[in-house]
Short mmCIF file of C-alpha atoms in Angstrom, two decimals:
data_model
loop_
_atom_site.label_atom_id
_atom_site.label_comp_id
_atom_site.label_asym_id
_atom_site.label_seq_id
_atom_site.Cartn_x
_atom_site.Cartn_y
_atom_site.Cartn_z
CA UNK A 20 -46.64 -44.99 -44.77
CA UNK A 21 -46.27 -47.62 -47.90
CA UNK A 22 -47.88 -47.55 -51.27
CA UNK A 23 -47.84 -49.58 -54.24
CA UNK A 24 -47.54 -46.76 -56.68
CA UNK A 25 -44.17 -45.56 -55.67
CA UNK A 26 -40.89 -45.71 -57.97
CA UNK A 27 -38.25 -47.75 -57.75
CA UNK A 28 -36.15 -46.12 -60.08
CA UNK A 29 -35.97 -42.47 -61.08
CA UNK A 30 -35.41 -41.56 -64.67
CA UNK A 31 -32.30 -38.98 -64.70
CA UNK A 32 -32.55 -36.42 -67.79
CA UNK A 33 -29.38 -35.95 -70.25
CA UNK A 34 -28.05 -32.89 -69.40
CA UNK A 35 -24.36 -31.74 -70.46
CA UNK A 36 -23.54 -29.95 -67.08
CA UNK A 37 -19.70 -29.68 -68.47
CA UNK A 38 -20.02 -26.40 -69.73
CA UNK A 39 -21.53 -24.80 -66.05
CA UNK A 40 -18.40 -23.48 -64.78
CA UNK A 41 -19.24 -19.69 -65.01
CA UNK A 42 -15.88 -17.19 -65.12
CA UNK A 43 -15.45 -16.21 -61.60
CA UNK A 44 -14.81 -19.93 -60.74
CA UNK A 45 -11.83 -20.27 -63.02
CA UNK A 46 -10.84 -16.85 -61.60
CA UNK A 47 -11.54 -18.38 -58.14
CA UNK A 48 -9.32 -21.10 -58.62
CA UNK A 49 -6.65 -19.50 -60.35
CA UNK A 50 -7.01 -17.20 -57.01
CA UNK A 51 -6.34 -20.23 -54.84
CA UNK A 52 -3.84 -21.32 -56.48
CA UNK A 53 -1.78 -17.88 -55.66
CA UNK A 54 -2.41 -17.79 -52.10
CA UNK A 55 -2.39 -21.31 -50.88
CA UNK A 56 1.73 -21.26 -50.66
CA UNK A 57 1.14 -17.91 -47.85
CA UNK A 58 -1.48 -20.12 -46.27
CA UNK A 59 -1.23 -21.95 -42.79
CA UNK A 60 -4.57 -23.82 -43.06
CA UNK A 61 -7.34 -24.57 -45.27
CA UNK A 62 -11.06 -24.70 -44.17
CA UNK A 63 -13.35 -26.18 -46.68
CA UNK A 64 -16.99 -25.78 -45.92
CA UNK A 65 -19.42 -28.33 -47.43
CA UNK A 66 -23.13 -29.24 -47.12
CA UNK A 67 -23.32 -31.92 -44.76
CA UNK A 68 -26.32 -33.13 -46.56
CA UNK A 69 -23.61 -34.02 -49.45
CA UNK A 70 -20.65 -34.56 -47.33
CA UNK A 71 -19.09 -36.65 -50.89
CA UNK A 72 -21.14 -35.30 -53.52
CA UNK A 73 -19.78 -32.29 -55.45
CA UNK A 74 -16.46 -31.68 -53.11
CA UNK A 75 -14.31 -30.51 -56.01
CA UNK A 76 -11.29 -32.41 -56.86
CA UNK A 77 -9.27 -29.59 -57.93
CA UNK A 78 -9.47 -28.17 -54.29
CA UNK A 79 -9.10 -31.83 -52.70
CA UNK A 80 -5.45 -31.87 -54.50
CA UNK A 81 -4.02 -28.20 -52.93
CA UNK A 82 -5.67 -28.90 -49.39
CA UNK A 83 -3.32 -32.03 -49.30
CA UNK A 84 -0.77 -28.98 -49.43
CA UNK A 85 -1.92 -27.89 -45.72
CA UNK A 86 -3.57 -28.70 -42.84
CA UNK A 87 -7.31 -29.65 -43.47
CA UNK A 88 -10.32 -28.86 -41.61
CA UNK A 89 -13.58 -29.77 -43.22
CA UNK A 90 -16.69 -27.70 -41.58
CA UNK A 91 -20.08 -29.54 -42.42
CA UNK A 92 -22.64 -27.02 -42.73
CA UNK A 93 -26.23 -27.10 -42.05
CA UNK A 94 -25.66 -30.52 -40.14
CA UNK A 95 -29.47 -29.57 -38.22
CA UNK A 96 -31.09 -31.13 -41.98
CA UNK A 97 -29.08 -34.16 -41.39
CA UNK A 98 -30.57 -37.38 -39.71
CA UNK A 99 -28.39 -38.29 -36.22
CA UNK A 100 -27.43 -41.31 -37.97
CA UNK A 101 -25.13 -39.43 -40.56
CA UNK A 102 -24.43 -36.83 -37.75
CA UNK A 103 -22.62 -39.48 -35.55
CA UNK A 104 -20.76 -41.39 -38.37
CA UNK A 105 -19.41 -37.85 -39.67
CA UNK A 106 -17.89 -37.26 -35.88
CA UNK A 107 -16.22 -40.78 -35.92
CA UNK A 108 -14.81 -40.47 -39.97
CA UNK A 109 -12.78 -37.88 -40.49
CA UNK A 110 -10.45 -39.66 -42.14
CA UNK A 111 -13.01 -40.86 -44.89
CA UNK A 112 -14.13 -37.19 -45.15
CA UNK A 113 -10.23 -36.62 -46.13
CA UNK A 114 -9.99 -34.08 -43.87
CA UNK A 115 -7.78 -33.42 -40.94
CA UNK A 116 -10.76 -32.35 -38.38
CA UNK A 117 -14.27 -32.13 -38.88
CA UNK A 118 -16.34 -29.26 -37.27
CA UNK A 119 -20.33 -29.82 -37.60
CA UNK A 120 -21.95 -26.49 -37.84
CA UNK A 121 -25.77 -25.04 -37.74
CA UNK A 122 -25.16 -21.49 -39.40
CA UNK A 123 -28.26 -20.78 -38.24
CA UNK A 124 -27.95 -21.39 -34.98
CA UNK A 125 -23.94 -21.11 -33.92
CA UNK A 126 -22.98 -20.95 -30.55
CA UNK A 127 -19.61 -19.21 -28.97
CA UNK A 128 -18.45 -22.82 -28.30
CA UNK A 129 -18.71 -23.54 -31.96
CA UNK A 130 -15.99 -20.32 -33.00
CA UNK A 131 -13.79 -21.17 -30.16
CA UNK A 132 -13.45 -24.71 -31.07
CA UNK A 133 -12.91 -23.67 -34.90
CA UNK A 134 -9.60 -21.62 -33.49
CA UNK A 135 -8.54 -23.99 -31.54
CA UNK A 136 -8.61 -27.08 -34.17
CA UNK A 137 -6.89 -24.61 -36.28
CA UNK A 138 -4.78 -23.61 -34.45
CA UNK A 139 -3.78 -27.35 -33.09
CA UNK A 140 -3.28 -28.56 -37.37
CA UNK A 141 -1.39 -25.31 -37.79
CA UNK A 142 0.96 -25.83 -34.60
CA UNK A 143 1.73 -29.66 -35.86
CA UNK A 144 2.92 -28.77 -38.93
CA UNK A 145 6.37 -27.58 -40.44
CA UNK A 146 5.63 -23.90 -41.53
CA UNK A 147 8.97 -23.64 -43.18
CA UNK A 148 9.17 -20.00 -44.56
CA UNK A 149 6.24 -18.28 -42.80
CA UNK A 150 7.59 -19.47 -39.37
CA UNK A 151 9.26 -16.13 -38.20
CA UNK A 152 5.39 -14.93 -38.74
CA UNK A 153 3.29 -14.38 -35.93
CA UNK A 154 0.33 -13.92 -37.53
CA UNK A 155 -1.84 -17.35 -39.12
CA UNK A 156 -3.17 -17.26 -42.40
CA UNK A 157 -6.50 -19.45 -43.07
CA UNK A 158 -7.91 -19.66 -46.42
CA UNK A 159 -11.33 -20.89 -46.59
CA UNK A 160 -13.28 -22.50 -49.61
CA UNK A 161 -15.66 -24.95 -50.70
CA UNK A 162 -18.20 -25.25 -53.14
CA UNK A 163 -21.82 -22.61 -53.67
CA UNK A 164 -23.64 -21.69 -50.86
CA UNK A 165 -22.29 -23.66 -48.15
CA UNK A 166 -22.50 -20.91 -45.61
CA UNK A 167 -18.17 -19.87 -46.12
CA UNK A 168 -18.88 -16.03 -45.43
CA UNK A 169 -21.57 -16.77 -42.93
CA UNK A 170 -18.79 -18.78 -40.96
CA UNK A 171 -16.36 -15.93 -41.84
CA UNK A 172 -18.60 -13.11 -40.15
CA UNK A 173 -19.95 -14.99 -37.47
CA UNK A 174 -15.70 -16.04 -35.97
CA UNK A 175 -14.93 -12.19 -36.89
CA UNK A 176 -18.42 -10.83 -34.83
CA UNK A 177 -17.84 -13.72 -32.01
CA UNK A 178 -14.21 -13.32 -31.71
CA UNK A 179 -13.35 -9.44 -32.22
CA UNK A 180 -16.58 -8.59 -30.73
CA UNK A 181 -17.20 -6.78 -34.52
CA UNK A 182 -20.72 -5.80 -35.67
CA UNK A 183 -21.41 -6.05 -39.14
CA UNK A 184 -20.11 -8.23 -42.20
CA UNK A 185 -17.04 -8.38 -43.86
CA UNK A 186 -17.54 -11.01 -46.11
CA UNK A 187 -20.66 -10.63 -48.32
CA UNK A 188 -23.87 -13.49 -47.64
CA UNK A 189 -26.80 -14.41 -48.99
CA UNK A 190 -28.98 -17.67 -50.23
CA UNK A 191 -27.82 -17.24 -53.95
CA UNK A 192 -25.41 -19.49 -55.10
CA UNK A 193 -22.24 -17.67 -56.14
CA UNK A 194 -22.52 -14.62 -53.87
CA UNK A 195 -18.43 -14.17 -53.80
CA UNK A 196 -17.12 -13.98 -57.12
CA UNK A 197 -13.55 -13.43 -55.93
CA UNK A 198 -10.47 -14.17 -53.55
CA UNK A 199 -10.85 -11.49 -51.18
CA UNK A 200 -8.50 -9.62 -48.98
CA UNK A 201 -7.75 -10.78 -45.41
CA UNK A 202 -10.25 -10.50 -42.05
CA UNK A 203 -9.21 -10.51 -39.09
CA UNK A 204 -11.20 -12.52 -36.90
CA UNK A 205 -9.11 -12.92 -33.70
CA UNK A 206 -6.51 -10.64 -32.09
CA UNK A 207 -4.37 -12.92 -29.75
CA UNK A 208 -2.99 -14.81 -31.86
CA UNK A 209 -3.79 -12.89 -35.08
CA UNK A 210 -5.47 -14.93 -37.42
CA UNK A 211 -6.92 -13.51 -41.21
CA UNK A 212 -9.24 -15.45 -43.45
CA UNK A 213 -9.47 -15.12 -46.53
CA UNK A 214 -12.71 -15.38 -48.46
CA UNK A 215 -12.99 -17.77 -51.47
CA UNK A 216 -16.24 -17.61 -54.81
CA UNK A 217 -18.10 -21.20 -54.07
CA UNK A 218 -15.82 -23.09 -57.00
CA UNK A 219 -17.45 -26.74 -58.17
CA UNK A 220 -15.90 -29.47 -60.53
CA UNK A 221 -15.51 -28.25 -64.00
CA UNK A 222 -17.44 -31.67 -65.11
CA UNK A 223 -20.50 -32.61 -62.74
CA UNK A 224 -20.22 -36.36 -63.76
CA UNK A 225 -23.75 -37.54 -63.78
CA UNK A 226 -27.81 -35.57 -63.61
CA UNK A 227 -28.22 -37.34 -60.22
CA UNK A 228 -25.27 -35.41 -58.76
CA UNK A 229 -26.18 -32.38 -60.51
CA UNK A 230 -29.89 -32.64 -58.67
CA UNK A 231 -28.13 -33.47 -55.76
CA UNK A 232 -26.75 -30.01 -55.42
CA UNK A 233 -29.30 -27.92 -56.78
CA UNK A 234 -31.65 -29.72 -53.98
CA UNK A 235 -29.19 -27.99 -51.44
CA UNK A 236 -29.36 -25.17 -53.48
CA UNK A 237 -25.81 -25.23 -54.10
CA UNK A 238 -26.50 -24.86 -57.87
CA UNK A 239 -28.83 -22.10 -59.31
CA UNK A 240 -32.43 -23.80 -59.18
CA UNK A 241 -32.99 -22.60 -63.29
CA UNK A 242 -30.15 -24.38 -64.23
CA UNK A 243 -32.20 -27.96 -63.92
CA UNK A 244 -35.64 -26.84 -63.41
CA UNK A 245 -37.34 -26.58 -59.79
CA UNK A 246 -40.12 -28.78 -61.22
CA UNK A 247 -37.46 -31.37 -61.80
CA UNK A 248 -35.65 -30.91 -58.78
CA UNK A 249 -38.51 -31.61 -56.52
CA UNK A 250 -39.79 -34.67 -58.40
CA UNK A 251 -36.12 -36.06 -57.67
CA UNK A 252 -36.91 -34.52 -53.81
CA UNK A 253 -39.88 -36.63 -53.85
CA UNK A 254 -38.76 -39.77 -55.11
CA UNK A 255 -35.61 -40.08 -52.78
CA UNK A 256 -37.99 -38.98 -49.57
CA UNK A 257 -40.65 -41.84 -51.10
CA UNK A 258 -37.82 -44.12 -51.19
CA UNK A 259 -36.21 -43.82 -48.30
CA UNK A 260 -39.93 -43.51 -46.30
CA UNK A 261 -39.80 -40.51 -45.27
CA UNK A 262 -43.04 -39.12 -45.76
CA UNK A 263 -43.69 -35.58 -43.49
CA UNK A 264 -44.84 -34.20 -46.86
CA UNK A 265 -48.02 -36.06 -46.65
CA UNK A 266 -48.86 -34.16 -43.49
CA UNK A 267 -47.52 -31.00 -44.65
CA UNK A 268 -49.09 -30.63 -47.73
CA UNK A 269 -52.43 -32.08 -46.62
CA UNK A 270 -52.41 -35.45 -48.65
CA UNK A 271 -54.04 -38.57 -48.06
CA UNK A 272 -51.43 -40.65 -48.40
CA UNK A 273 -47.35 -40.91 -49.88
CA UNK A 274 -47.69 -40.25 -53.96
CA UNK A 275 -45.57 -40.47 -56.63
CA UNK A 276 -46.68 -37.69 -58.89
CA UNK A 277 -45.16 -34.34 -58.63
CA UNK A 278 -47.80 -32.71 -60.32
CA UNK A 279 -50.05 -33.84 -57.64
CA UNK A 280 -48.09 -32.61 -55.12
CA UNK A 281 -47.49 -29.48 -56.46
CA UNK A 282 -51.43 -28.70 -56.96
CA UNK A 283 -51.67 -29.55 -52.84
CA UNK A 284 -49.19 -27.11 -52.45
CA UNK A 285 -51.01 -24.24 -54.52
CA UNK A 286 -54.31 -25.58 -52.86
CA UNK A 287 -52.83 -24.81 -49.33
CA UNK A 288 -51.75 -21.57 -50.08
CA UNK A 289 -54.32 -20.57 -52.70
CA UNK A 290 -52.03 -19.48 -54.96
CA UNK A 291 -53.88 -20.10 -58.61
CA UNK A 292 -53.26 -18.51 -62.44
CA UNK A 293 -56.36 -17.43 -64.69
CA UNK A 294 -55.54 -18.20 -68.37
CA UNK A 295 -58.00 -17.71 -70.86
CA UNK A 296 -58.43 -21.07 -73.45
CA UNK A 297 -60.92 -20.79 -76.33
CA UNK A 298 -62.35 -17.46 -74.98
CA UNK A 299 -62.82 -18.41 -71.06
CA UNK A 300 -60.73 -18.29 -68.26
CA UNK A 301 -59.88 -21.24 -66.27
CA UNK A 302 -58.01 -21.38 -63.09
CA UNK A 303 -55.00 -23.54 -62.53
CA UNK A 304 -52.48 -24.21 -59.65
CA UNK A 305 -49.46 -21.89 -59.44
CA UNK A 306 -46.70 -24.74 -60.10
CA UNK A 307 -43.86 -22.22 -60.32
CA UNK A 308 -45.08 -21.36 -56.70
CA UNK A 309 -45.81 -24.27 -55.80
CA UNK A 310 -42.22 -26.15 -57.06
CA UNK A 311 -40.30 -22.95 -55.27
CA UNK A 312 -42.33 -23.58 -52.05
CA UNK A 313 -41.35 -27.21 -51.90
CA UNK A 314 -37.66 -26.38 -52.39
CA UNK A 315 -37.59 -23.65 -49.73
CA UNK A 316 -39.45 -25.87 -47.42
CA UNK A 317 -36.87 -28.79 -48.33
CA UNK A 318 -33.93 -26.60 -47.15
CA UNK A 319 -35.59 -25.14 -44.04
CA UNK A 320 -35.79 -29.15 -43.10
CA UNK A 321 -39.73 -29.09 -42.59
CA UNK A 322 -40.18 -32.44 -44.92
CA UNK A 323 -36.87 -34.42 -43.44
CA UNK A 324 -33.77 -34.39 -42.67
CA UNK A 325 -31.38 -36.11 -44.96
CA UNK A 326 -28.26 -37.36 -45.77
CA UNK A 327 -27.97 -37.72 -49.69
CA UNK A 328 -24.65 -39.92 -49.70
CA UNK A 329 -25.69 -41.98 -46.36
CA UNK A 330 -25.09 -45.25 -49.29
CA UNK A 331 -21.28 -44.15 -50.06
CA UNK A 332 -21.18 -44.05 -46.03
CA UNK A 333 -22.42 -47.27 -45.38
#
């Protein structure tokens, strides 16, 4: 589907996002920092919707330090185009391995072949002091709401054979707010995680990076505005003609105007406000609703799946 009215452009809003680098990330790092020198092996989970965008610098400089697997999560929003490029790059990913993972849908093969990448990096490299240790220690980090304690608890419940979590989850950005102690997640050979907060760059460097992540919902949705976020949503699935929103939200055809979509939203789901203007009520669309609905449908992959760096790949 093709129409004239679409955007070429999109018009990014000045926003300072310098100063969004709440405490428990500084703590977080600071954290790091401590433990890395005890560690074996660094896994950094990352969105593999934004395999580039928002990876943060500071943590790119101490995984140099040790062996470096990179686990793309969510890799079932991603197009197979992106998907297949990821399995042949890991060396432009700047990682030692790279592990796709669904962390909705993980698999036994998936945990085993985590511990055995690790323990392959660990095994070819000099551990110098910690070498009279039998026990591996894996510190695992990345940015917000990547799925890190998901991935935790699923390698401790697959592995040990554990019910329950050790590591706290949920769909919140910034969930852990601290370097936690070890888990165990497999007996022979012991190997401990340890739990990292989501840390991002101190300076997000431009709006379009900054709506980037909150589309993954890797930064809180208030910070920006969900109304904002899923007009920039709309004009990257315009652009790159993908168009299942038509369908799904019961249009006529691909549009360019947010607010429109937003009313077919609340129209679907009859979700309407009453506000009374010069003494009578009228009833408008629920756009708060409406804008939150998009988002979660956006991240559940019903209107595409995506790859918001497939440019820097190609």
């Amino acid at each position: 589907m093709k129409s004239a009215r679409l955007r070429e452009r999109f018009t990014f809003p000045l926003y300072d996002m310098a100063t969004w680098f709440p405490g428990h990330m500084y703590k977080g790092i600071q954290g790091m920092q401590k433990r890395i020198g005890d560690m074996d092996c660094i896994i950094e989970v990352h969105d593999a919707r934004i395999p580039f965008t928002g990876r943060n610098p500071i943590f790119d400089r101490h995984a140099k330090m040790r062996p470096h697997i990179l686990v793309l999560s969510k890799v079932d929003l991603v197009d197979k185009k992106s998907v297949h490029w990821m399995q042949k790059n890991p060396d432009k990913l700047g990682a030692t391995e790279v592990i796709l993972a669904d962390m909705k849908r993980q698999t036994l093969r998936t945990s085993n072949l985590l511990v055995e990448k690790m323990l392959e990096v660990i095994d070819h490299t000099d551990r110098f002091h910690r070498s009279r240790n039998e026990s591996y220690h894996v510190l695992v980090a990345g940015i917000p709401n990547v799925g890190k304690s998901t991935l935790i608890n699923y390698l401790r419940n697959t592995t040990l054979k554990k019910k329950g979590k050790s590591a706290k989850v949920g769909g919140i950005p910034g969930i852990t707010k601290s370097v936690m102690e070890r888990i165990k997640i497999c007996e022979d050979p012991k190997i401990y995680l340890v739990d990292t907060p989501g840390v991002l760059t101190p300076r997000i460097e431009s709006a379009e990076v900054a709506l980037q992540l909150a589309a993954c919902n890797t930064v809180r949705s208030e910070v920006l505005g969900e109304e904002l976020i899923c007009d920039y949503i709309l004009y990257y699935l315009n652009k790159h003609g993908l168009t299942r929103y038509v369908e799904e939200y019961g249009l006529d055809e691909p549009i360019d105007n947010i607010h429109e979509v937003l009313k077919a939203i609340a129209k679907k789901y009859d979700k309407h406000l009453k506000h009374r203007v010069s003494g009578e009520y009228q009833v408008l669309p629920n756009f708060q609703f409406a804008a939150h609905k998009m988002l979660h449908d956006f991240n559940r992959g019903l209107l595409a799946e995506v790859n918001f760096n497939w440019e820097m790949m190609s």
